[in-house]
PDB file of C-alpha atoms in Angstrom:
ATOM      1  CA  MET T   1     -84.064-204.588  44.843  1.00 67.00           C
ATOM      2  CA  LEU T   2     -81.419-205.773  47.328  1.00 68.00           C
ATOM      3  CA  LYS T   3     -78.703-203.775  45.550  1.00 74.00           C
ATOM      4  CA  LEU T   4     -80.555-200.539  46.296  1.00 79.00           C
ATOM      5  CA  LEU T   5     -80.754-201.265  50.021  1.00 78.00           C
ATOM      6  CA  ARG T   6     -77.186-199.953  50.380  1.00 82.00           C
ATOM      7  CA  TYR T   7     -78.729-196.471  50.269  1.00 81.00           C
ATOM      8  CA  LEU T   8     -80.270-197.209  53.686  1.00 84.00           C
ATOM      9  CA  LYS T   9     -76.858-197.344  55.387  1.00 84.00           C
ATOM     10  CA  PRO T  10     -76.736-193.625  56.362  1.00 86.00           C
ATOM     11  CA  TYR T  11     -80.039-194.066  58.204  1.00 84.00           C
ATOM     12  CA  TRP T  12     -79.243-197.250  60.136  1.00 84.00           C
ATOM     13  CA  TRP T  13     -79.885-195.661  63.532  1.00 87.00           C
ATOM     14  CA  GLN T  14     -83.329-194.468  62.428  1.00 87.00           C
ATOM     15  CA  VAL T  15     -84.093-198.000  61.214  1.00 86.00           C
ATOM     16  CA  LEU T  16     -83.102-199.363  64.638  1.00 88.00           C
ATOM     17  CA  ILE T  17     -85.467-196.916  66.366  1.00 90.00           C
ATOM     18  CA  LEU T  18     -88.204-197.964  63.931  1.00 87.00           C
ATOM     19  CA  ILE T  19     -87.618-201.659  64.695  1.00 85.00           C
ATOM     20  CA  ALA T  20     -87.732-201.030  68.459  1.00 89.00           C
ATOM     21  CA  ALA T  21     -90.946-198.981  68.138  1.00 88.00           C
ATOM     22  CA  THR T  22     -92.541-201.664  65.951  1.00 85.00           C
ATOM     23  CA  GLY T  23     -91.670-204.372  68.474  1.00 84.00           C
ATOM     24  CA  ALA T  24     -93.168-202.306  71.291  1.00 87.00           C
ATOM     25  CA  GLN T  25     -96.336-201.694  69.283  1.00 85.00           C
ATOM     26  CA  VAL T  26     -96.786-205.392  68.471  1.00 84.00           C
ATOM     27  CA  PHE T  27     -96.192-206.481  72.070  1.00 85.00           C
ATOM     28  CA  THR T  28     -98.579-203.947  73.611  1.00 86.00           C
ATOM     29  CA  THR T  29    -101.287-204.616  71.024  1.00 84.00           C
ATOM     30  CA  LEU T  30    -101.176-208.362  71.635  1.00 82.00           C
ATOM     31  CA  VAL T  31    -101.318-207.921  75.414  1.00 83.00           C
ATOM     32  CA  LEU T  32    -104.760-206.274  75.203  1.00 82.00           C
ATOM     33  CA  PRO T  33    -106.778-209.424  74.274  1.00 81.00           C
ATOM     34  CA  ALA T  34    -105.165-211.337  77.164  1.00 79.00           C
ATOM     35  CA  LEU T  35    -106.136-208.538  79.585  1.00 81.00           C
ATOM     36  CA  MET T  36    -109.670-208.567  78.184  1.00 81.00           C
ATOM     37  CA  ALA T  37    -109.877-212.329  78.769  1.00 78.00           C
ATOM     38  CA  GLU T  38    -108.773-211.764  82.381  1.00 79.00           C
ATOM     39  CA  ILE T  39    -111.501-209.133  82.857  1.00 81.00           C
ATOM     40  CA  ILE T  40    -114.162-211.536  81.587  1.00 77.00           C
ATOM     41  CA  ASN T  41    -112.942-214.667  83.394  1.00 74.00           C
ATOM     42  CA  ASP T  42    -111.774-213.131  86.691  1.00 77.00           C
ATOM     43  CA  GLY T  43    -113.863-209.962  86.818  1.00 76.00           C
ATOM     44  CA  ILE T  44    -117.222-210.178  85.052  1.00 74.00           C
ATOM     45  CA  VAL T  45    -118.024-213.860  85.639  1.00 69.00           C
ATOM     46  CA  PRO T  46    -117.339-213.814  89.439  1.00 72.00           C
ATOM     47  CA  GLY T  47    -118.524-210.165  89.757  1.00 73.00           C
ATOM     48  CA  ASN T  48    -115.188-208.778  90.989  1.00 76.00           C
ATOM     49  CA  THR T  49    -115.588-205.026  90.318  1.00 81.00           C
ATOM     50  CA  ASP T  50    -112.216-204.026  91.780  1.00 81.00           C
ATOM     51  CA  PHE T  51    -110.393-206.393  89.454  1.00 80.00           C
ATOM     52  CA  ILE T  52    -112.294-204.971  86.454  1.00 81.00           C
ATOM     53  CA  TRP T  53    -111.301-201.393  87.318  1.00 85.00           C
ATOM     54  CA  MET T  54    -107.673-202.296  87.967  1.00 87.00           C
ATOM     55  CA  THR T  55    -107.281-204.275  84.750  1.00 84.00           C
ATOM     56  CA  GLY T  56    -109.189-201.610  82.812  1.00 85.00           C
ATOM     57  CA  PHE T  57    -106.713-198.900  83.848  1.00 88.00           C
ATOM     58  CA  LYS T  58    -103.885-201.238  82.937  1.00 88.00           C
ATOM     59  CA  MET T  59    -105.411-201.671  79.447  1.00 87.00           C
ATOM     60  CA  ILE T  60    -105.610-197.882  79.001  1.00 89.00           C
ATOM     61  CA  GLY T  61    -101.911-197.550  79.840  1.00 90.00           C
ATOM     62  CA  VAL T  62    -100.978-200.334  77.422  1.00 88.00           C
ATOM     63  CA  ALA T  63    -103.105-198.736  74.671  1.00 89.00           C
ATOM     64  CA  LEU T  64    -101.362-195.374  75.150  1.00 92.00           C
ATOM     65  CA  VAL T  65     -97.920-197.003  74.870  1.00 91.00           C
ATOM     66  CA  SER T  66     -99.088-198.781  71.702  1.00 88.00           C
ATOM     67  CA  ALA T  67    -100.300-195.497  70.185  1.00 90.00           C
ATOM     68  CA  VAL T  68     -96.986-193.733  70.891  1.00 92.00           C
ATOM     69  CA  ALA T  69     -95.004-196.651  69.441  1.00 89.00           C
ATOM     70  CA  SER T  70     -97.201-196.656  66.330  1.00 87.00           C
ATOM     71  CA  PHE T  71     -96.611-192.917  65.808  1.00 90.00           C
ATOM     72  CA  VAL T  72     -92.819-193.300  66.168  1.00 90.00           C
ATOM     73  CA  SER T  73     -92.791-196.252  63.770  1.00 87.00           C
ATOM     74  CA  SER T  74     -94.848-194.429  61.114  1.00 85.00           C
ATOM     75  CA  TYR T  75     -92.760-191.245  61.450  1.00 88.00           C
ATOM     76  CA  PHE T  76     -89.403-192.951  60.958  1.00 88.00           C
ATOM     77  CA  SER T  77     -90.631-195.223  58.136  1.00 86.00           C
ATOM     78  CA  ALA T  78     -91.835-192.164  56.179  1.00 85.00           C
ATOM     79  CA  ARG T  79     -88.650-190.221  56.979  1.00 88.00           C
ATOM     80  CA  VAL T  80     -86.271-193.034  55.997  1.00 89.00           C
ATOM     81  CA  GLY T  81     -88.254-193.865  52.862  1.00 86.00           C
ATOM     82  CA  SER T  82     -88.256-190.268  51.638  1.00 88.00           C
ATOM     83  CA  ASN T  83     -84.520-189.809  52.262  1.00 89.00           C
ATOM     84  CA  PHE T  84     -83.836-193.149  50.586  1.00 88.00           C
ATOM     85  CA  ALA T  85     -85.724-192.052  47.446  1.00 87.00           C
ATOM     86  CA  ARG T  86     -83.960-188.662  47.459  1.00 88.00           C
ATOM     87  CA  ASP T  87     -80.528-190.318  47.480  1.00 89.00           C
ATOM     88  CA  ILE T  88     -81.442-192.684  44.635  1.00 88.00           C
ATOM     89  CA  ARG T  89     -82.797-189.831  42.495  1.00 88.00           C
ATOM     90  CA  ALA T  90     -79.590-187.881  43.104  1.00 88.00           C
ATOM     91  CA  ALA T  91     -77.463-190.915  42.190  1.00 87.00           C
ATOM     92  CA  VAL T  92     -79.405-191.566  38.962  1.00 86.00           C
ATOM     93  CA  PHE T  93     -79.241-187.891  37.989  1.00 87.00           C
ATOM     94  CA  ALA T  94     -75.478-187.758  38.605  1.00 85.00           C
ATOM     95  CA  LYS T  95     -75.014-190.923  36.535  1.00 84.00           C
ATOM     96  CA  VAL T  96     -77.049-189.515  33.649  1.00 82.00           C
ATOM     97  CA  LEU T  97     -75.018-186.292  33.644  1.00 81.00           C
ATOM     98  CA  ASN T  98     -71.850-188.331  33.078  1.00 81.00           C
ATOM     99  CA  MET T  99     -73.296-190.464  30.266  1.00 79.00           C
ATOM    100  CA  ASN T 100     -72.063-190.047  26.708  1.00 77.00           C
ATOM    101  CA  VAL T 101     -74.224-189.930  23.591  1.00 74.00           C
ATOM    102  CA  LEU T 102     -73.984-193.677  22.922  1.00 73.00           C
ATOM    103  CA  ASP T 103     -75.223-194.535  26.414  1.00 72.00           C
ATOM    104  CA  MET T 104     -78.073-192.043  26.140  1.00 73.00           C
ATOM    105  CA  LYS T 105     -79.221-193.682  22.888  1.00 72.00           C
ATOM    106  CA  ASP T 106     -79.343-197.096  24.547  1.00 73.00           C
ATOM    107  CA  PHE T 107     -81.747-195.852  27.229  1.00 74.00           C
ATOM    108  CA  SER T 108     -83.539-192.963  25.477  1.00 71.00           C
ATOM    109  CA  THR T 109     -84.299-189.696  27.239  1.00 73.00           C
ATOM    110  CA  ALA T 110     -87.912-190.654  27.950  1.00 69.00           C
ATOM    111  CA  SER T 111     -86.866-193.903  29.631  1.00 75.00           C
ATOM    112  CA  LEU T 112     -84.329-192.075  31.789  1.00 79.00           C
ATOM    113  CA  LEU T 113     -87.032-189.612  32.851  1.00 79.00           C
ATOM    114  CA  THR T 114     -89.355-192.449  33.827  1.00 78.00           C
ATOM    115  CA  ARG T 115     -86.615-194.271  35.722  1.00 81.00           C
ATOM    116  CA  THR T 116     -85.716-191.136  37.672  1.00 81.00           C
ATOM    117  CA  THR T 117     -89.316-190.312  38.633  1.00 81.00           C
ATOM    118  CA  ASN T 118     -91.890-193.097  38.341  1.00 77.00           C
ATOM    119  CA  ASP T 119     -89.555-196.026  39.050  1.00 82.00           C
ATOM    120  CA  VAL T 120     -88.008-194.314  42.072  1.00 85.00           C
ATOM    121  CA  ASN T 121     -91.505-193.562  43.414  1.00 83.00           C
ATOM    122  CA  GLN T 122     -92.448-197.246  43.072  1.00 81.00           C
ATOM    123  CA  VAL T 123     -89.372-198.317  45.013  1.00 84.00           C
ATOM    124  CA  GLN T 124     -89.950-195.624  47.648  1.00 82.00           C
ATOM    125  CA  GLY T 125     -93.514-196.806  48.277  1.00 81.00           C
ATOM    126  CA  VAL T 126     -92.396-200.396  48.791  1.00 81.00           C
ATOM    127  CA  ILE T 127     -89.484-199.388  51.049  1.00 82.00           C
ATOM    128  CA  ILE T 128     -91.869-197.413  53.285  1.00 79.00           C
ATOM    129  CA  MET T 129     -94.232-200.382  53.366  1.00 76.00           C
ATOM    130  CA  MET T 130     -91.367-202.793  54.065  1.00 78.00           C
ATOM    131  CA  LEU T 131     -90.092-200.693  56.944  1.00 77.00           C
ATOM    132  CA  SER T 132     -93.545-200.475  58.500  1.00 74.00           C
ATOM    133  CA  MET T 133     -94.879-203.969  57.681  1.00 74.00           C
ATOM    134  CA  MET T 134     -91.963-206.338  57.063  1.00 72.00           C
ATOM    135  CA  LEU T 135     -91.287-206.671  60.791  1.00 74.00           C
ATOM    136  CA  ARG T 136     -94.783-205.908  62.101  1.00 78.00           C
ATOM    137  CA  ALA T 137     -96.706-208.484  60.053  1.00 78.00           C
ATOM    138  CA  PRO T 138     -94.516-211.546  60.846  1.00 79.00           C
ATOM    139  CA  LEU T 139     -94.358-210.580  64.540  1.00 80.00           C
ATOM    140  CA  PHE T 140     -98.141-210.166  64.684  1.00 78.00           C
ATOM    141  CA  CYS T 141     -98.622-213.483  62.917  1.00 79.00           C
ATOM    142  CA  ILE T 142     -96.166-215.591  64.930  1.00 81.00           C
ATOM    143  CA  ILE T 143     -96.955-214.187  68.382  1.00 80.00           C
ATOM    144  CA  SER T 144    -100.717-214.195  67.706  1.00 79.00           C
ATOM    145  CA  VAL T 145    -100.606-217.850  66.661  1.00 80.00           C
ATOM    146  CA  VAL T 146     -98.660-218.815  69.791  1.00 81.00           C
ATOM    147  CA  MET T 147    -100.944-216.868  72.119  1.00 79.00           C
ATOM    148  CA  ALA T 148    -104.079-218.147  70.358  1.00 78.00           C
ATOM    149  CA  ILE T 149    -102.946-221.749  70.781  1.00 79.00           C
ATOM    150  CA  ASN T 150    -102.175-221.140  74.473  1.00 79.00           C
ATOM    151  CA  THR T 151    -105.521-219.406  74.975  1.00 75.00           C
ATOM    152  CA  ALA T 152    -107.793-221.905  73.191  1.00 74.00           C
ATOM    153  CA  PRO T 153    -105.959-224.984  71.875  1.00 75.00           C
ATOM    154  CA  ASP T 154    -109.243-226.646  70.872  1.00 74.00           C
ATOM    155  CA  MET T 155    -109.850-223.949  68.237  1.00 74.00           C
ATOM    156  CA  SER T 156    -106.288-223.543  66.882  1.00 74.00           C
ATOM    157  CA  TRP T 157    -107.057-225.439  63.653  1.00 79.00           C
ATOM    158  CA  ILE T 158    -109.227-222.498  62.532  1.00 79.00           C
ATOM    159  CA  ILE T 159    -106.073-220.392  62.081  1.00 78.00           C
ATOM    160  CA  LEU T 160    -104.573-222.952  59.685  1.00 79.00           C
ATOM    161  CA  VAL T 161    -107.734-222.985  57.570  1.00 81.00           C
ATOM    162  CA  GLY T 162    -107.858-219.183  57.292  1.00 79.00           C
ATOM    163  CA  ALA T 163    -104.127-218.822  56.591  1.00 77.00           C
ATOM    164  CA  ALA T 164    -104.191-221.492  53.873  1.00 81.00           C
ATOM    165  CA  ALA T 165    -107.159-219.804  52.170  1.00 83.00           C
ATOM    166  CA  ILE T 166    -105.455-216.380  52.181  1.00 79.00           C
ATOM    167  CA  LEU T 167    -102.155-217.756  50.858  1.00 78.00           C
ATOM    168  CA  GLY T 168    -103.971-219.589  48.066  1.00 82.00           C
ATOM    169  CA  SER T 169    -105.793-216.444  46.937  1.00 81.00           C
ATOM    170  CA  VAL T 170    -102.620-214.298  47.064  1.00 77.00           C
ATOM    171  CA  ILE T 171    -100.552-216.806  45.060  1.00 81.00           C
ATOM    172  CA  THR T 172    -103.269-217.025  42.402  1.00 83.00           C
ATOM    173  CA  ILE T 173    -103.517-213.240  42.025  1.00 81.00           C
ATOM    174  CA  MET T 174     -99.734-212.786  41.915  1.00 78.00           C
ATOM    175  CA  SER T 175     -99.336-215.420  39.192  1.00 81.00           C
ATOM    176  CA  LEU T 176    -101.738-213.412  37.007  1.00 82.00           C
ATOM    177  CA  VAL T 177    -100.392-209.910  37.715  1.00 81.00           C
ATOM    178  CA  VAL T 178     -96.612-210.171  38.124  1.00 76.00           C
ATOM    179  CA  PRO T 179     -95.768-210.890  34.437  1.00 79.00           C
ATOM    180  CA  LYS T 180     -97.665-207.728  33.430  1.00 82.00           C
ATOM    181  CA  PHE T 181     -95.587-205.285  35.498  1.00 76.00           C
ATOM    182  CA  LYS T 182     -92.587-205.271  33.137  1.00 74.00           C
ATOM    183  CA  ILE T 183     -94.876-204.673  30.149  1.00 83.00           C
ATOM    184  CA  PHE T 184     -96.550-201.856  32.070  1.00 81.00           C
ATOM    185  CA  GLN T 185     -93.265-200.041  32.731  1.00 74.00           C
ATOM    186  CA  GLY T 186     -92.299-200.395  29.059  1.00 79.00           C
ATOM    187  CA  LEU T 187     -95.573-198.805  27.955  1.00 83.00           C
ATOM    188  CA  ILE T 188     -95.028-195.960  30.440  1.00 80.00           C
ATOM    189  CA  ASP T 189     -91.656-195.358  28.751  1.00 77.00           C
ATOM    190  CA  ARG T 190     -93.340-195.347  25.345  1.00 83.00           C
ATOM    191  CA  VAL T 191     -96.014-192.833  26.376  1.00 84.00           C
ATOM    192  CA  THR T 192     -93.348-190.570  27.879  1.00 81.00           C
ATOM    193  CA  LEU T 193     -91.240-190.853  24.716  1.00 82.00           C
ATOM    194  CA  ILE T 194     -94.079-189.910  22.354  1.00 83.00           C
ATOM    195  CA  THR T 195     -95.165-187.033  24.603  1.00 83.00           C
ATOM    196  CA  ARG T 196     -91.636-185.642  24.883  1.00 80.00           C
ATOM    197  CA  GLU T 197     -90.977-185.926  21.129  1.00 81.00           C
ATOM    198  CA  ASN T 198     -94.154-184.045  20.289  1.00 82.00           C
ATOM    199  CA  LEU T 199     -93.671-181.333  22.907  1.00 79.00           C
ATOM    200  CA  THR T 200     -90.070-180.625  21.909  1.00 80.00           C
ATOM    201  CA  GLY T 201     -90.711-180.982  18.173  1.00 84.00           C
ATOM    202  CA  LEU T 202     -94.169-179.433  17.954  1.00 80.00           C
ATOM    203  CA  ARG T 203     -93.143-176.882  15.311  1.00 85.00           C
ATOM    204  CA  VAL T 204     -91.701-179.644  13.099  1.00 84.00           C
ATOM    205  CA  VAL T 205     -94.851-181.768  13.474  1.00 81.00           C
ATOM    206  CA  ARG T 206     -97.013-178.817  12.410  1.00 84.00           C
ATOM    207  CA  ALA T 207     -94.681-177.904   9.565  1.00 84.00           C
ATOM    208  CA  PHE T 208     -95.124-181.371   8.000  1.00 84.00           C
ATOM    209  CA  ASN T 209     -98.829-181.550   8.916  1.00 86.00           C
ATOM    210  CA  ASN T 210     -98.299-184.738  10.957  1.00 82.00           C
ATOM    211  CA  GLU T 211    -100.714-184.006  13.790  1.00 85.00           C
ATOM    212  CA  LYS T 212    -103.071-186.901  12.918  1.00 85.00           C
ATOM    213  CA  LEU T 213    -100.194-189.356  12.567  1.00 87.00           C
ATOM    214  CA  GLU T 214     -98.772-188.409  15.971  1.00 85.00           C
ATOM    215  CA  GLN T 215    -102.239-188.574  17.544  1.00 87.00           C
ATOM    216  CA  LYS T 216    -102.683-192.085  16.133  1.00 88.00           C
ATOM    217  CA  LYS T 217     -99.307-193.220  17.544  1.00 86.00           C
ATOM    218  CA  PHE T 218    -100.145-191.810  20.973  1.00 86.00           C
ATOM    219  CA  ARG T 219    -103.698-193.214  20.949  1.00 88.00           C
ATOM    220  CA  GLU T 220    -102.522-196.748  20.111  1.00 88.00           C
ATOM    221  CA  THR T 221     -99.925-196.768  22.895  1.00 87.00           C
ATOM    222  CA  ASN T 222    -102.282-195.103  25.362  1.00 88.00           C
ATOM    223  CA  ASP T 223    -105.009-197.666  24.612  1.00 90.00           C
ATOM    224  CA  LYS T 224    -102.575-200.534  25.202  1.00 89.00           C
ATOM    225  CA  LEU T 225    -101.517-198.989  28.494  1.00 87.00           C
ATOM    226  CA  THR T 226    -105.144-198.434  29.531  1.00 89.00           C
ATOM    227  CA  ARG T 227    -106.169-202.027  28.750  1.00 89.00           C
ATOM    228  CA  LEU T 228    -103.195-203.410  30.652  1.00 88.00           C
ATOM    229  CA  LEU T 229    -103.838-201.128  33.624  1.00 86.00           C
ATOM    230  CA  ILE T 230    -107.523-202.130  33.715  1.00 89.00           C
ATOM    231  CA  PHE T 231    -106.527-205.812  33.748  1.00 88.00           C
ATOM    232  CA  ILE T 232    -104.004-205.268  36.572  1.00 83.00           C
ATOM    233  CA  ASP T 233    -106.417-203.179  38.659  1.00 83.00           C
ATOM    234  CA  LYS T 234    -109.330-205.591  38.171  1.00 84.00           C
ATOM    235  CA  THR T 235    -107.183-208.546  39.167  1.00 83.00           C
ATOM    236  CA  LEU T 236    -105.764-206.795  42.222  1.00 77.00           C
ATOM    237  CA  GLU T 237    -109.228-205.623  43.280  1.00 79.00           C
ATOM    238  CA  LEU T 238    -110.291-209.272  43.538  1.00 80.00           C
ATOM    239  CA  GLN T 239    -108.047-209.509  46.568  1.00 76.00           C
ATOM    240  CA  ASN T 240    -110.205-207.342  48.841  1.00 74.00           C
ATOM    241  CA  PRO T 241    -113.505-209.274  48.468  1.00 81.00           C
ATOM    242  CA  LEU T 242    -111.661-212.602  48.723  1.00 81.00           C
ATOM    243  CA  ILE T 243    -109.909-211.512  51.922  1.00 77.00           C
ATOM    244  CA  ASN T 244    -113.188-210.188  53.348  1.00 78.00           C
ATOM    245  CA  ILE T 245    -114.950-213.489  52.639  1.00 83.00           C
ATOM    246  CA  ILE T 246    -112.139-215.460  54.288  1.00 81.00           C
ATOM    247  CA  PHE T 247    -111.956-213.040  57.213  1.00 77.00           C
ATOM    248  CA  ASN T 248    -115.710-213.053  57.893  1.00 79.00           C
ATOM    249  CA  GLY T 249    -115.915-216.810  57.394  1.00 82.00           C
ATOM    250  CA  THR T 250    -113.134-217.357  59.919  1.00 80.00           C
ATOM    251  CA  THR T 251    -114.865-215.058  62.425  1.00 76.00           C
ATOM    252  CA  LEU T 252    -118.149-216.951  62.042  1.00 80.00           C
ATOM    253  CA  LEU T 253    -116.324-220.249  62.448  1.00 79.00           C
ATOM    254  CA  CYS T 254    -114.709-218.990  65.674  1.00 76.00           C
ATOM    255  CA  SER T 255    -118.102-217.947  67.038  1.00 75.00           C
ATOM    256  CA  TRP T 256    -119.768-221.239  66.090  1.00 79.00           C
ATOM    257  CA  ILE T 257    -117.046-223.445  67.605  1.00 76.00           C
ATOM    258  CA  GLY T 258    -116.691-221.162  70.638  1.00 71.00           C
ATOM    259  CA  ILE T 259    -120.406-221.240  71.450  1.00 73.00           C
ATOM    260  CA  SER T 260    -120.434-225.034  71.323  1.00 72.00           C
ATOM    261  CA  LEU T 261    -117.527-225.073  73.802  1.00 68.00           C
ATOM    262  CA  LEU T 262    -119.310-222.590  76.097  1.00 67.00           C
ATOM    263  CA  GLU T 263    -122.051-225.168  76.656  1.00 67.00           C
ATOM    264  CA  LYS T 264    -119.461-227.327  78.428  1.00 66.00           C
ATOM    265  CA  ASP T 265    -117.728-224.551  80.397  1.00 63.00           C
ATOM    266  CA  PHE T 266    -119.074-220.970  80.577  1.00 57.00           C
ATOM    267  CA  ALA T 267    -115.741-219.772  81.982  1.00 57.00           C
ATOM    268  CA  TYR T 268    -114.391-220.391  78.455  1.00 62.00           C
ATOM    269  CA  LEU T 269    -116.039-217.100  77.379  1.00 68.00           C
ATOM    270  CA  GLY T 270    -112.954-214.961  78.044  1.00 69.00           C
ATOM    271  CA  ASN T 271    -110.681-217.393  76.211  1.00 72.00           C
ATOM    272  CA  MET T 272    -113.023-217.482  73.233  1.00 74.00           C
ATOM    273  CA  THR T 273    -113.100-213.672  73.053  1.00 76.00           C
ATOM    274  CA  ALA T 274    -109.309-213.430  73.215  1.00 77.00           C
ATOM    275  CA  PHE T 275    -108.914-216.197  70.624  1.00 77.00           C
ATOM    276  CA  ALA T 276    -111.225-214.393  68.192  1.00 78.00           C
ATOM    277  CA  GLN T 277    -109.105-211.248  68.513  1.00 78.00           C
ATOM    278  CA  TYR T 278    -105.881-213.199  67.969  1.00 79.00           C
ATOM    279  CA  VAL T 279    -107.370-214.788  64.849  1.00 80.00           C
ATOM    280  CA  THR T 280    -108.224-211.276  63.649  1.00 78.00           C
ATOM    281  CA  PHE T 281    -104.586-210.233  64.164  1.00 80.00           C
ATOM    282  CA  VAL T 282    -103.361-213.296  62.245  1.00 80.00           C
ATOM    283  CA  MET T 283    -105.686-212.568  59.329  1.00 77.00           C
ATOM    284  CA  MET T 284    -104.675-208.894  59.306  1.00 77.00           C
ATOM    285  CA  SER T 285    -100.984-209.810  59.306  1.00 79.00           C
ATOM    286  CA  PHE T 286    -101.514-212.105  56.328  1.00 75.00           C
ATOM    287  CA  LEU T 287    -103.416-209.287  54.618  1.00 74.00           C
ATOM    288  CA  MET T 288    -100.500-206.884  55.209  1.00 75.00           C
ATOM    289  CA  MET T 289     -98.001-209.423  53.878  1.00 75.00           C
ATOM    290  CA  SER T 290    -100.164-210.120  50.831  1.00 70.00           C
ATOM    291  CA  MET T 291    -100.275-206.383  50.030  1.00 71.00           C
ATOM    292  CA  LEU T 292     -96.491-206.266  50.279  1.00 73.00           C
ATOM    293  CA  PHE T 293     -96.047-209.350  48.104  1.00 70.00           C
ATOM    294  CA  VAL T 294     -98.305-207.861  45.436  1.00 68.00           C
ATOM    295  CA  MET T 295     -96.419-204.533  45.371  1.00 73.00           C
ATOM    296  CA  LEU T 296     -92.933-206.055  45.661  1.00 74.00           C
ATOM    297  CA  PRO T 297     -92.726-207.589  42.144  1.00 72.00           C
ATOM    298  CA  ARG T 298     -93.731-204.287  40.543  1.00 71.00           C
ATOM    299  CA  ALA T 299     -91.146-202.408  42.602  1.00 78.00           C
ATOM    300  CA  ASN T 300     -88.577-205.093  41.775  1.00 78.00           C
ATOM    301  CA  VAL T 301     -89.036-204.333  38.081  1.00 75.00           C
ATOM    302  CA  SER T 302     -88.530-200.634  38.793  1.00 79.00           C
ATOM    303  CA  ALA T 303     -85.455-201.387  40.931  1.00 82.00           C
ATOM    304  CA  HIS T 304     -83.975-203.440  38.093  1.00 80.00           C
ATOM    305  CA  ARG T 305     -84.480-200.545  35.681  1.00 80.00           C
ATOM    306  CA  ILE T 306     -82.816-198.137  38.138  1.00 84.00           C
ATOM    307  CA  ASN T 307     -79.872-200.494  38.616  1.00 83.00           C
ATOM    308  CA  GLU T 308     -79.420-200.706  34.845  1.00 81.00           C
ATOM    309  CA  VAL T 309     -78.630-196.985  34.908  1.00 82.00           C
ATOM    310  CA  LEU T 310     -76.542-196.973  38.083  1.00 84.00           C
ATOM    311  CA  MET T 311     -74.445-200.012  37.096  1.00 83.00           C
ATOM    312  CA  ARG T 312     -73.946-198.926  33.485  1.00 80.00           C
ATOM    313  CA  LYS T 313     -70.307-198.738  32.400  1.00 78.00           C
ATOM    314  CA  SER T 314     -69.565-196.107  29.817  1.00 70.00           C
ATOM    315  CA  LYS T 315     -68.729-197.305  26.300  1.00 66.00           C
ATOM    316  CA  ILE T 316     -66.142-194.571  26.028  1.00 64.00           C
TER     317      ILE T 316
END
């Protein structure tokens, strides 16, 4: 995967704009819970209406800046990802045009088709996700943890419990799914090969009355692909309910511990509210990273298959 990142060089300035916009979005988003805590502690509890209005307008301005930064980040991640995929497709196509017959036999036409289309699409999707999440998720996680600890140090252990549970579930799911991705891409090649052979040689198949034989070959491969895809999808779908259980359990734990602390000091209400939001940001950042880690191995297989074509040295 790292070898393909050289195709991002022409778009380095767009990547820098994306990074700056992502940083601005993270900062402004994480400022909002702190402002909300100030409204509760210094505005609602003492009944200071002027402070509530002033801080409220400040929150609106921060939210608008966050929305603009989010739009800029999404725009440039999509733009860079699409151009990146275009350049790789062009490079693979140019390489294939210069291949001799011996090299073509080693790959097969169907495999080259899959590598130029499906594999490039897999890599493109992960690059777009990396550009939008690779910086955003760690920043959200680190800054949220720091601000949560500063806001409510008595409840900081809740973050460790939730993070450990999410990491455990992600590692378990990845250990089951990752080995299947290479098999999946091979079966995609096989389906493409059988389809292409029958479409280009349809008259020959009919001349020898081999329709049933070809249908049997396609059905067997298609069934294998379907079973494997069902297994991968079922395993990946376990992630959402597990994350929801962990997320809701962490929220309930925050409320339970926070309410017990409110009995000692009611002014702790604003801190508890801000802490709950920071915990939400931490859980969401782990969710974003887990999605990336699940997609990355599959894209890595596709990137390896693309590099096999691009790095191939001609036998002649």
